[in-house]
XYZ file of C-alpha atoms in Angstrom:
325
model
C -47.551 44.173 -86.698
C -46.886 40.524 -87.521
C -44.470 38.186 -85.723
C -41.258 37.157 -87.451
C -41.325 34.219 -89.855
C -42.051 30.862 -88.294
C -39.024 28.663 -87.545
C -40.996 25.794 -89.106
C -40.320 27.293 -92.537
C -36.986 25.483 -92.193
C -38.709 22.080 -92.231
C -38.059 19.928 -95.341
C -40.282 20.864 -98.284
C -41.707 24.010 -96.664
C -43.028 26.540 -99.184
C -43.832 29.984 -97.706
C -47.425 31.154 -97.817
C -48.418 34.487 -99.316
C -51.149 37.009 -98.570
C -52.841 36.848 -95.166
C -50.920 33.696 -94.192
C -47.485 35.108 -94.918
C -44.983 34.008 -92.295
C -45.936 30.321 -92.136
C -45.803 27.479 -94.654
C -48.383 27.171 -97.428
C -47.501 23.489 -97.663
C -44.646 21.071 -97.046
C -44.532 19.480 -100.473
C -47.800 17.516 -100.735
C -50.990 19.550 -100.309
C -53.476 16.686 -100.646
C -51.549 14.336 -98.363
C -51.500 17.073 -95.724
C -55.264 17.525 -96.056
C -55.880 13.794 -95.720
C -53.718 13.640 -92.618
C -55.708 16.455 -90.987
C -59.021 14.869 -92.007
C -57.831 11.648 -90.343
C -56.892 13.471 -87.121
C -53.135 13.369 -87.707
C -50.502 16.096 -87.616
C -50.865 19.770 -86.802
C -50.956 23.199 -88.472
C -48.596 26.056 -87.677
C -50.775 29.161 -87.131
C -48.039 31.109 -85.401
C -48.627 34.128 -87.669
C -51.959 34.838 -85.967
C -52.241 37.573 -83.365
C -52.634 36.595 -79.707
C -54.319 38.867 -77.164
C -54.930 38.212 -73.476
C -57.174 39.912 -70.930
C -56.565 39.440 -67.214
C -58.081 40.899 -64.073
C -61.164 40.159 -61.961
C -63.521 42.106 -64.264
C -62.300 40.575 -67.555
C -65.382 38.533 -68.465
C -68.005 41.049 -67.345
C -66.087 43.780 -69.196
C -65.691 41.771 -72.405
C -69.387 40.931 -72.210
C -70.158 44.630 -72.677
C -68.007 44.913 -75.808
C -68.434 41.629 -77.658
C -71.342 40.152 -79.581
C -71.063 36.937 -77.576
C -72.414 36.145 -74.093
C -69.228 35.695 -72.067
C -70.026 37.037 -68.585
C -70.431 33.484 -67.285
C -68.124 31.712 -69.724
C -66.954 28.489 -68.047
C -63.220 27.890 -67.860
C -62.051 25.855 -70.841
C -65.132 26.443 -72.995
C -64.282 27.770 -76.442
C -66.352 30.444 -78.120
C -66.226 32.984 -80.947
C -67.103 36.660 -80.787
C -67.119 39.786 -82.925
C -66.593 43.480 -82.419
C -68.869 45.518 -84.646
C -68.829 49.088 -85.853
C -71.584 51.446 -84.665
C -73.455 50.519 -87.860
C -73.174 46.783 -87.211
C -70.370 45.957 -89.658
C -67.785 43.372 -88.614
C -64.503 44.932 -87.469
C -62.826 42.159 -85.468
C -63.281 38.408 -85.004
C -61.977 36.788 -81.812
C -61.530 33.090 -81.095
C -61.719 32.868 -77.313
C -61.158 30.659 -74.325
C -60.832 31.507 -70.623
C -58.602 29.355 -68.411
C -60.042 30.622 -65.122
C -57.472 33.396 -64.746
C -56.847 34.714 -68.263
C -59.002 35.152 -71.355
C -57.044 34.115 -74.438
C -57.957 35.123 -77.968
C -56.357 34.643 -81.341
C -57.176 36.997 -84.197
C -56.289 37.589 -87.826
C -52.594 38.341 -88.466
C -51.798 42.006 -88.034
C -55.157 42.974 -86.510
C -54.182 42.678 -82.854
C -52.813 46.206 -82.542
C -56.056 47.845 -83.710
C -58.055 45.486 -81.500
C -55.946 46.310 -78.450
C -56.204 50.035 -79.136
C -60.004 49.737 -79.115
C -60.033 47.599 -75.962
C -57.711 50.015 -74.160
C -60.015 52.917 -75.042
C -62.912 51.103 -73.351
C -61.250 50.130 -70.040
C -62.578 53.053 -67.955
C -62.742 51.954 -64.305
C -62.768 48.194 -64.933
C -60.064 46.058 -63.356
C -58.611 44.538 -66.502
C -55.264 44.369 -68.267
C -54.961 43.813 -72.014
C -51.744 42.431 -73.501
C -50.361 41.610 -76.939
C -48.829 38.132 -76.578
C -48.106 37.559 -80.267
C -44.339 37.765 -79.860
C -44.159 35.040 -77.210
C -47.165 32.789 -77.922
C -47.755 30.770 -81.100
C -51.118 29.305 -82.072
C -50.991 25.710 -83.286
C -53.934 23.640 -84.499
C -54.611 19.958 -83.828
C -57.410 18.459 -85.967
C -60.484 16.731 -84.576
C -59.615 13.178 -83.584
C -55.997 13.981 -82.772
C -54.612 11.953 -79.878
C -51.779 14.412 -79.229
C -52.067 15.520 -75.590
C -52.137 19.231 -74.936
C -49.315 20.389 -72.632
C -50.574 20.933 -69.099
C -49.453 24.576 -68.954
C -51.012 25.659 -72.259
C -54.426 27.237 -72.870
C -56.559 25.160 -75.251
C -59.596 26.039 -77.391
C -61.450 22.826 -78.154
C -63.968 23.019 -81.016
C -65.848 20.419 -83.079
C -63.232 20.681 -85.834
C -60.091 20.658 -83.674
C -58.045 22.251 -80.906
C -56.148 25.538 -80.879
C -53.132 25.529 -78.566
C -51.631 28.766 -77.240
C -48.091 27.424 -77.190
C -45.026 29.358 -75.972
C -43.299 30.393 -79.198
C -39.931 29.110 -77.959
C -41.400 25.571 -77.851
C -42.771 25.541 -81.404
C -39.820 23.699 -82.967
C -39.808 21.092 -80.196
C -43.575 20.599 -80.581
C -43.179 20.040 -84.336
C -40.451 17.450 -83.801
C -42.594 15.523 -81.317
C -46.020 15.791 -82.917
C -45.532 16.113 -86.675
C -46.061 15.805 -89.531
C -46.849 19.446 -90.134
C -49.587 20.491 -92.556
C -49.584 23.872 -94.255
C -51.984 26.773 -94.368
C -53.435 25.651 -97.729
C -54.572 22.346 -96.230
C -56.087 24.149 -93.260
C -57.856 26.609 -95.575
C -59.286 23.844 -97.762
C -60.869 22.204 -94.723
C -62.091 25.600 -93.489
C -63.823 26.242 -96.817
C -65.315 22.739 -96.755
C -66.632 23.499 -93.261
C -68.206 26.818 -94.403
C -66.253 28.732 -91.758
C -65.873 32.417 -92.706
C -62.675 34.333 -92.092
C -62.245 38.030 -91.371
C -60.736 39.888 -94.318
C -61.614 37.150 -96.794
C -65.322 36.531 -96.316
C -65.770 40.080 -95.008
C -65.458 43.562 -96.445
C -66.179 47.015 -95.014
C -69.966 46.463 -95.059
C -70.345 42.834 -93.958
C -72.885 42.188 -91.216
C -72.952 38.943 -89.185
C -76.215 37.664 -90.711
C -74.634 37.426 -94.168
C -72.083 34.869 -92.954
C -74.305 32.719 -90.754
C -72.675 33.996 -87.559
C -75.897 34.546 -85.609
C -75.769 31.983 -82.832
C -72.150 31.137 -83.609
C -70.442 34.407 -82.725
C -73.475 36.608 -82.008
C -75.765 35.961 -79.038
C -79.246 37.415 -79.435
C -80.180 37.324 -75.746
C -77.607 39.572 -74.109
C -77.147 43.188 -73.138
C -76.175 46.131 -75.284
C -73.004 46.264 -77.353
C -71.842 48.446 -80.208
C -73.747 47.616 -83.394
C -76.504 45.687 -81.598
C -79.243 47.869 -83.091
C -78.373 46.710 -86.603
C -78.158 43.077 -85.517
C -81.595 43.217 -83.869
C -83.220 45.176 -86.681
C -82.041 42.829 -89.437
C -82.879 39.755 -87.371
C -86.391 40.901 -86.450
C -87.539 43.075 -89.332
C -85.365 42.654 -92.376
C -83.137 40.374 -94.366
C -79.401 40.732 -95.023
C -78.509 42.049 -98.489
C -76.063 39.212 -99.181
C -75.537 35.592 -98.223
C -72.563 33.245 -98.013
C -72.592 30.290 -100.420
C -70.375 27.269 -100.948
C -69.340 26.613 -104.539
C -68.307 23.445 -106.363
C -66.104 24.716 -109.178
C -65.553 23.204 -112.602
C -62.518 20.971 -112.170
C -61.321 21.415 -115.756
C -60.039 24.917 -115.018
C -56.318 25.035 -114.236
C -56.260 28.150 -112.053
C -58.398 28.797 -109.003
C -60.429 32.029 -109.017
C -58.810 34.788 -107.012
C -60.372 36.580 -104.080
C -62.810 39.091 -105.536
C -63.471 37.191 -108.768
C -66.975 38.123 -109.975
C -69.914 35.725 -109.692
C -72.743 35.875 -112.239
C -75.642 33.737 -113.365
C -74.357 31.166 -115.860
C -77.344 31.917 -118.085
C -76.188 35.546 -118.411
C -72.650 34.669 -119.494
C -69.444 36.597 -118.705
C -71.053 39.895 -119.740
C -73.915 39.500 -117.301
C -74.515 41.561 -114.177
C -72.206 40.775 -111.271
C -74.158 39.251 -108.380
C -71.349 38.573 -105.954
C -67.691 37.689 -105.595
C -65.449 34.817 -104.554
C -64.048 35.186 -101.053
C -61.830 32.084 -100.745
C -61.034 29.269 -103.175
C -59.165 26.045 -102.487
C -58.267 22.637 -103.889
C -59.795 19.894 -101.769
C -58.428 16.354 -101.647
C -61.897 14.827 -102.239
C -64.175 17.586 -103.543
C -61.774 19.112 -106.053
C -61.812 22.890 -106.533
C -64.186 24.606 -104.096
C -64.876 28.131 -102.927
C -66.861 30.377 -100.644
C -68.574 33.423 -102.125
C -70.823 36.282 -101.105
C -73.804 36.733 -103.434
C -76.918 38.872 -103.422
C -79.642 37.428 -101.219
C -82.142 37.048 -104.070
C -79.903 34.856 -106.266
C -81.951 31.647 -106.710
C -80.494 28.852 -104.565
C -80.654 26.403 -107.485
C -79.125 28.735 -110.075
C -76.012 27.629 -111.952
C -73.327 30.273 -111.526
C -70.347 31.519 -113.492
C -67.160 32.579 -111.712
C -64.811 34.936 -113.506
C -64.925 34.587 -117.263
C -65.426 30.869 -117.701
C -65.546 28.775 -114.506
C -68.881 27.035 -113.996
C -70.023 26.675 -110.386
C -72.813 24.891 -108.546
C -73.854 26.377 -105.221
C -74.750 24.928 -101.847
C -76.714 27.045 -99.389
C -74.780 28.191 -96.329
C -77.037 31.103 -95.318
C -80.700 30.762 -96.150
C -82.043 33.588 -98.323
């Protein structure tokens, strides 16, 4: 279940987003200006459509350590981290963006996924002293870019990362926060900078068979020196003995094309033409204020790293390596 539409959709110029970011603004009238502001450390992004889950209780970190791919048993208060929940076969099911404030572990997740996540967590409580709660209705995630001088409210949990800060802001204060710390930037600006930063997103860069190695998440969201968790056998086997079947790549797209390729658009070798064998698919595309049209894609591991690619029927693409083959 998603929260109701953001009150910031009433801001001047707000255009509602579609797809996974429905409920917040795609932009506020000037996509590239909004990107430049974020790149310069100015403004904020309304991510209030994302799910918010909390875990409290004295056993919260040791319990989460048993379930997540990340080492969190000794997670210091205020230190941000990322973690996954995998299927028994090692496929990515949930992605959590975490911080612990010393009393509560806060996580934001993809819109609409919090109910399934909570159902799984509740099924694994057993005798542990923990309480899991869905806070999506009363807490809104907001993003401040790296370099922002906006102070975080004293009573708000904060995830500080190299690319910015996530604030777990009481939803009732969202409009006040926007008035004090604008201008607001939309989801399209945030996504363009995410693609530029090669940061994968659940449901876009993943499908039902994605394993962490394909997205470069080993070491980022998966810790290789921790105890057992669901799916660990696959993680260890691929890391030690095999190679992932696919790899994430960053694409520079031909700027002469008017439309961006949609999620799922086929990727082929340019030398094979539009009738050639499909070797992958576009996961996210975006228009960047400096780089032009860009995208992330999943391709077969053995696609040569220097090969010119063709996206869809006619869009030429040059690749940059994100995950080594």
